[in-house]
XYZ file of C-alpha atoms in Angstrom:
463
model
C 103.978 117.596 125.803
C 102.925 114.247 123.809
C 101.232 116.747 121.245
C 104.300 118.742 120.844
C 106.536 115.845 120.684
C 104.207 114.295 117.835
C 104.432 117.557 115.685
C 108.202 117.382 116.325
C 108.317 113.984 114.762
C 105.956 115.043 111.647
C 108.038 118.305 110.926
C 110.312 117.519 108.114
C 114.086 117.479 108.597
C 115.977 120.246 107.438
C 118.002 119.440 104.230
C 121.325 120.530 103.547
C 121.482 121.102 100.057
C 124.832 121.179 98.027
C 125.901 122.686 94.705
C 127.190 120.610 91.796
C 130.451 122.257 90.631
C 132.295 119.747 88.729
C 131.974 116.773 86.705
C 135.044 114.701 85.795
C 134.846 111.387 84.031
C 132.707 109.291 86.404
C 132.898 111.528 89.274
C 130.380 114.478 90.282
C 131.859 116.882 92.799
C 129.540 118.913 94.922
C 130.203 121.937 97.336
C 128.344 122.745 100.396
C 126.833 119.123 100.870
C 127.214 117.241 104.563
C 126.200 113.865 103.941
C 127.983 110.657 104.974
C 129.757 108.290 102.538
C 126.972 105.944 101.303
C 124.549 108.289 101.309
C 122.003 108.473 98.305
C 121.653 111.981 96.757
C 119.539 113.596 93.986
C 121.180 115.966 91.620
C 118.205 117.955 90.401
C 118.268 120.526 87.478
C 115.696 123.232 87.777
C 115.355 124.066 84.026
C 116.805 121.171 82.147
C 117.758 122.345 78.469
C 118.892 120.801 75.088
C 117.095 118.026 72.914
C 118.103 115.334 75.754
C 117.415 117.405 78.802
C 115.295 115.819 81.236
C 113.358 116.970 84.392
C 114.010 113.666 86.236
C 116.550 113.627 88.826
C 119.994 111.902 88.730
C 120.607 109.433 91.520
C 124.071 109.391 92.865
C 125.815 108.128 95.878
C 128.597 109.955 98.283
C 131.872 107.806 97.498
C 134.419 110.125 99.055
C 135.037 113.643 100.376
C 137.837 116.305 100.817
C 137.263 119.525 102.957
C 133.815 120.761 102.149
C 133.804 119.078 98.597
C 131.765 115.585 98.329
C 132.468 113.339 95.514
C 129.582 111.475 94.108
C 129.184 108.586 91.710
C 126.095 108.728 89.474
C 123.669 105.740 89.056
C 122.513 106.869 85.781
C 123.266 109.100 82.717
C 124.681 112.475 83.301
C 123.923 114.121 80.023
C 122.306 117.234 80.460
C 123.806 118.203 83.741
C 125.656 121.432 84.274
C 127.292 123.563 86.945
C 124.960 124.821 89.819
C 122.672 121.945 89.966
C 121.261 121.266 93.211
C 122.442 118.054 95.162
C 120.325 117.035 98.121
C 120.140 113.651 100.013
C 117.184 111.344 99.120
C 115.598 108.065 100.013
C 116.263 105.716 97.017
C 113.084 103.938 96.987
C 109.603 104.692 98.783
C 106.916 102.194 98.217
C 103.409 103.494 97.135
C 100.596 102.417 99.610
C 98.176 100.167 97.881
C 94.216 100.637 98.249
C 93.012 99.175 101.611
C 96.164 99.581 103.537
C 96.848 102.079 105.838
C 99.623 104.677 104.645
C 103.079 104.066 105.870
C 105.223 106.769 107.259
C 107.077 108.725 104.787
C 110.584 108.002 104.651
C 112.468 111.271 105.515
C 115.217 112.313 103.202
C 117.911 110.704 105.120
C 119.799 109.316 102.136
C 119.958 105.710 103.556
C 119.583 103.365 100.607
C 116.294 101.632 100.803
C 115.396 98.834 98.233
C 112.182 96.566 98.099
C 112.756 93.164 99.849
C 109.884 90.602 100.384
C 108.025 87.690 99.119
C 106.775 89.731 96.133
C 110.233 89.529 94.516
C 109.830 85.847 93.886
C 109.687 85.241 90.107
C 110.544 88.538 89.212
C 113.687 90.168 87.489
C 114.914 93.427 88.812
C 117.591 96.048 88.426
C 119.862 97.106 91.272
C 117.482 99.771 92.312
C 114.588 97.588 92.665
C 112.845 98.403 89.475
C 111.102 95.577 87.602
C 112.545 94.754 84.066
C 110.274 91.778 83.383
C 107.022 93.851 82.379
C 104.985 92.259 84.586
C 103.717 95.222 86.668
C 105.025 96.839 89.933
C 106.081 94.805 92.807
C 103.747 94.224 95.374
C 104.185 92.545 98.772
C 107.419 94.228 99.418
C 108.741 96.673 101.916
C 111.328 99.144 101.424
C 114.372 98.228 103.803
C 117.973 99.330 104.327
C 120.673 97.147 102.834
C 123.033 97.896 105.560
C 123.090 95.230 108.232
C 125.369 94.508 111.211
C 127.494 91.405 110.554
C 126.507 88.119 112.294
C 128.524 87.335 115.147
C 130.756 84.127 114.190
C 129.948 82.403 117.454
C 126.155 82.674 116.717
C 126.478 80.818 113.473
C 126.096 77.188 113.085
C 129.021 75.275 111.563
C 128.527 73.821 108.254
C 127.573 70.140 108.894
C 124.894 69.234 106.568
C 125.593 68.171 102.845
C 123.775 70.061 99.992
C 122.739 68.384 96.650
C 123.996 70.278 93.866
C 122.760 67.812 91.168
C 126.244 67.932 89.636
C 127.835 64.380 90.019
C 131.507 65.638 90.108
C 130.749 68.234 92.631
C 128.482 65.972 94.629
C 131.233 63.100 94.643
C 134.355 64.756 94.922
C 133.763 68.438 96.168
C 130.925 67.661 98.502
C 129.164 71.053 99.400
C 127.663 71.883 102.981
C 124.485 74.003 103.543
C 125.888 77.350 104.123
C 129.290 77.072 102.362
C 130.708 79.961 100.453
C 132.503 78.514 97.377
C 134.078 80.017 94.366
C 133.874 78.925 90.489
C 137.243 79.847 88.915
C 137.536 80.028 85.163
C 138.483 82.050 82.111
C 135.952 83.046 79.473
C 134.192 80.556 77.475
C 134.706 77.452 79.549
C 131.264 76.821 80.925
C 130.785 78.882 84.309
C 127.270 80.182 83.159
C 126.114 76.732 82.332
C 127.472 75.128 85.261
C 125.823 77.776 87.340
C 122.532 76.872 85.273
C 122.884 73.237 86.256
C 122.989 74.149 90.041
C 120.152 76.693 89.832
C 118.194 73.756 88.216
C 118.917 71.039 90.592
C 120.138 72.231 93.849
C 117.902 71.570 96.876
C 116.982 75.171 97.918
C 113.800 76.856 99.107
C 114.748 80.187 97.160
C 117.500 80.849 94.392
C 118.567 84.290 94.163
C 120.749 85.045 90.819
C 123.150 88.197 90.808
C 124.218 88.820 87.085
C 126.886 91.450 87.809
C 128.716 93.078 84.973
C 128.032 90.193 82.463
C 126.621 90.265 78.969
C 122.949 91.523 78.806
C 122.407 88.840 76.297
C 122.658 86.256 78.952
C 119.874 87.559 81.349
C 116.882 86.434 79.235
C 118.913 83.384 77.909
C 119.570 82.434 81.699
C 115.767 82.930 82.634
C 114.224 81.165 80.022
C 116.651 78.462 79.037
C 118.153 77.519 82.091
C 116.044 78.426 85.141
C 112.672 77.678 82.990
C 109.089 78.280 84.528
C 109.584 75.895 87.405
C 112.792 77.378 88.544
C 111.767 81.054 88.050
C 108.720 80.618 90.517
C 111.337 80.167 93.431
C 114.021 82.357 92.053
C 114.951 86.372 92.285
C 117.072 87.741 89.439
C 118.919 90.913 90.056
C 120.526 92.110 86.891
C 123.278 94.683 86.495
C 124.741 94.159 82.850
C 128.026 95.357 81.606
C 126.783 98.780 80.356
C 125.667 99.482 83.823
C 127.461 102.376 85.848
C 130.099 100.914 88.276
C 127.987 102.125 91.035
C 124.917 100.202 90.033
C 127.109 97.021 89.435
C 128.403 96.985 92.991
C 124.651 97.988 94.269
C 123.404 94.928 92.357
C 125.835 92.489 94.155
C 124.742 94.086 97.524
C 121.140 94.009 96.611
C 121.326 90.490 95.432
C 122.894 89.380 98.852
C 120.395 91.513 100.837
C 117.613 89.824 99.238
C 119.137 86.415 100.158
C 119.696 87.689 103.848
C 115.940 88.424 103.828
C 114.888 84.889 102.853
C 117.484 83.273 105.230
C 116.208 85.380 108.182
C 112.749 84.021 107.243
C 114.169 80.510 108.030
C 114.414 79.577 104.335
C 117.622 77.498 102.827
C 118.835 79.944 100.027
C 120.941 79.403 96.992
C 122.848 82.504 95.964
C 124.632 82.424 92.432
C 126.621 85.463 91.767
C 128.216 85.832 88.311
C 130.551 87.482 88.747
C 132.667 88.395 91.772
C 135.432 89.758 89.426
C 133.090 92.260 87.801
C 132.194 93.526 91.478
C 135.892 94.013 92.059
C 136.292 95.902 88.996
C 133.431 98.142 89.639
C 135.118 99.204 92.897
C 138.576 99.569 91.091
C 136.580 102.047 88.641
C 135.307 104.163 91.510
C 138.415 104.024 93.536
C 140.658 105.162 90.992
C 138.150 107.823 89.659
C 138.296 109.523 93.313
C 141.886 109.452 93.497
C 142.673 106.143 95.418
C 146.408 104.747 94.449
C 146.401 101.510 92.238
C 148.179 98.722 93.990
C 148.236 94.985 92.500
C 147.746 95.060 88.792
C 145.694 98.558 89.132
C 143.319 97.208 91.988
C 143.375 99.854 94.815
C 143.442 98.385 98.535
C 139.543 99.147 98.962
C 138.648 96.419 96.374
C 140.570 93.724 98.627
C 138.692 95.267 101.813
C 135.355 95.051 99.811
C 135.421 91.589 98.899
C 135.215 89.856 102.329
C 132.685 92.575 103.309
C 130.432 91.044 100.667
C 131.282 87.319 101.169
C 130.957 87.093 104.687
C 127.289 88.294 104.687
C 126.191 84.940 103.323
C 126.541 81.734 105.352
C 124.346 80.085 107.990
C 121.973 82.257 110.138
C 121.624 82.844 113.468
C 121.556 79.792 115.456
C 120.855 77.606 112.533
C 117.789 79.453 111.344
C 118.111 79.651 107.359
C 121.141 79.575 105.314
C 122.586 81.043 102.280
C 124.835 78.651 100.182
C 126.656 81.028 97.909
C 128.635 80.050 94.554
C 130.862 83.052 93.114
C 132.122 83.007 89.957
C 135.612 84.328 89.595
C 137.083 85.181 86.267
C 140.704 84.237 86.089
C 142.125 86.776 83.418
C 144.025 84.902 80.719
C 143.423 81.738 82.819
C 145.929 82.899 85.394
C 144.917 81.239 88.671
C 147.301 83.865 90.453
C 145.346 86.718 89.137
C 145.019 89.448 92.423
C 141.291 88.821 92.475
C 141.315 85.216 92.061
C 143.996 84.958 94.644
C 142.092 87.016 97.088
C 138.798 85.135 96.676
C 140.537 81.599 97.162
C 141.728 82.987 100.437
C 138.223 84.054 101.837
C 135.984 81.452 100.286
C 135.299 77.824 101.812
C 136.568 76.203 98.700
C 137.178 76.550 95.099
C 136.043 74.686 91.882
C 138.256 75.283 89.045
C 137.271 75.030 85.394
C 139.943 73.823 83.078
C 140.310 75.248 79.381
C 142.231 72.097 78.342
C 139.209 69.520 79.429
C 136.764 72.033 77.541
C 138.835 71.834 74.533
C 138.450 67.993 74.733
C 134.796 68.086 74.904
C 134.786 67.190 78.954
C 131.727 68.887 80.487
C 131.535 70.114 82.687
C 135.191 71.042 82.732
C 135.942 70.816 86.286
C 139.570 70.085 87.379
C 139.226 67.834 90.208
C 143.031 68.185 90.836
C 142.936 71.973 91.363
C 139.630 71.974 92.921
C 138.975 71.539 96.641
C 135.870 71.887 99.111
C 137.197 72.812 102.696
C 134.093 71.630 104.459
C 133.730 68.026 102.790
C 135.531 66.398 105.553
C 132.544 67.826 107.902
C 129.687 66.522 105.850
C 130.730 63.156 104.647
C 131.419 59.899 106.414
C 135.165 59.156 106.810
C 134.748 55.945 104.784
C 133.365 57.610 101.798
C 136.220 60.383 102.069
C 138.643 57.839 101.804
C 136.971 56.466 98.724
C 136.941 60.227 97.143
C 140.693 60.657 98.087
C 141.278 57.257 96.238
C 139.567 58.322 93.235
C 141.483 61.694 92.979
C 144.873 59.717 93.427
C 144.399 57.427 90.611
C 142.913 59.989 88.407
C 145.900 62.165 89.133
C 148.332 59.451 88.502
C 146.847 59.081 85.173
C 146.840 62.686 84.096
C 150.399 63.229 85.147
C 151.568 60.076 83.075
C 149.281 60.756 80.091
C 152.041 62.063 77.754
C 154.124 59.267 78.544
C 151.450 56.779 77.655
C 150.358 58.409 74.543
C 153.766 58.425 73.162
C 154.245 54.849 73.790
C 156.909 55.242 76.205
C 155.479 53.300 78.925
C 155.942 49.707 79.214
C 152.649 47.958 80.902
C 153.713 46.319 84.291
C 156.276 49.023 85.106
C 154.204 50.573 87.616
C 151.100 48.696 89.060
C 149.489 51.765 90.072
C 149.675 53.410 86.666
C 148.388 50.344 85.371
C 145.521 50.776 87.429
C 144.869 54.302 86.436
C 145.151 53.341 82.820
C 142.490 50.789 83.088
C 139.942 52.901 85.276
C 140.336 56.027 83.240
C 137.634 55.580 80.509
C 135.165 54.847 83.559
C 136.521 57.675 85.622
C 136.413 60.269 82.737
C 132.684 58.984 82.002
C 131.776 59.549 85.663
C 133.207 63.078 85.766
C 130.947 64.032 82.604
C 127.548 65.096 82.693
C 124.818 66.266 80.314
C 123.655 69.871 81.437
C 120.015 68.605 81.338
C 120.368 65.706 83.474
C 120.844 66.136 87.113
C 122.345 63.522 89.317
C 121.316 63.120 93.138
C 123.818 63.299 95.838
C 123.381 59.454 96.974
C 123.495 58.494 93.321
C 126.819 60.432 92.758
C 128.362 58.934 95.949
C 127.518 55.413 94.989
C 128.764 55.881 91.497
C 132.099 56.974 92.611
C 132.189 53.915 94.931
C 131.270 51.507 92.373
C 134.075 53.140 89.814
C 136.737 52.535 92.634
C 135.623 48.904 93.432
C 135.886 48.242 89.553
C 139.648 47.521 90.229
C 138.999 44.406 91.704
C 137.503 42.824 88.623
């Protein structure tokens, strides 16, 4: 009986093969395929023809179905496909056994997405399918694992109680981040999001840094690695790159893969910093897929599924089970036209543990990092700093805000000194406060130094 059961286990599973019947825009339609949503499939041409015909299979994912028709989104170029191509479920990644190691069991063609996870990813740059982009040879010391994981019970997570040093003075002092916090970086285009992310990647206290470059310019990938991370930062980093010209399926998969890599290291007990640029491009990729399969648009063309996908991605980060490991995540959110009420920006603000807003007006004044502390907030700051220091930070914000609101009046000469003692104080402290909030991108500032500097600036009012 045991021998018979072993033979049954070793017998390949019967595969339900479909047929490609239609290609419309971004969507492939297959008949006769019985595969669940999220399954990976291979579209196989028996005899590719034409100058660009290729024997390699086209990877696609099932994103919907209607009756006996399955809708698939390709992960690559569909040039050369024609009606009648075979569509079969397939594993996306099967590692090649190395010499001296026992052969691993061959993964059945279950269609479950498996991508490489392990310590061998440190120092590497990979695409959303786990393929190296850095020309440093194949990945080693990795294992193919599914990305789908059960969500962590909220009652089994430790609350955010420990402060995290980001190396950025304005954030450390006025928007103190806690280890395991999820925070958004809201900005329009060209006001310094990537530079600020680079500063945090360079100076933040973390065991592992995972960078997800999702839907951004391909030029930024090499620049981020060489100019911002550097050799020292790259040794403890994993970069997942899905540039703007990647298909929408790969852009979404890149965000999920970067989060899965961070989860792997968190489960190993490490403190992980996850930097994702950007959450908006992830939502846009989901919008492209949803609209292509016929989902009705809602707010500004975004279908309801976009707003359902965002919390599913964000909630995967945070503290691990019973305080073992953590993922502190920074998600950039592109505010179209500098509109903070953009639907994605508004939805992200509601599900994150804080928001840092970059101001174009400050950037135009050469104030970098261009953090608008009046509009920014950290929802866990009161849990990670002493009450006495929290009072100092609130006092700083109040004085700074008082000057910003009356700045035009002062510049026009319409304000008479002595009319408002609080405004007089704000005018006198403004140069020191502005200098405190600015920082060179190649200079880090420790958490303790940032807090001490804020208190010195506040105490200057007594002199």
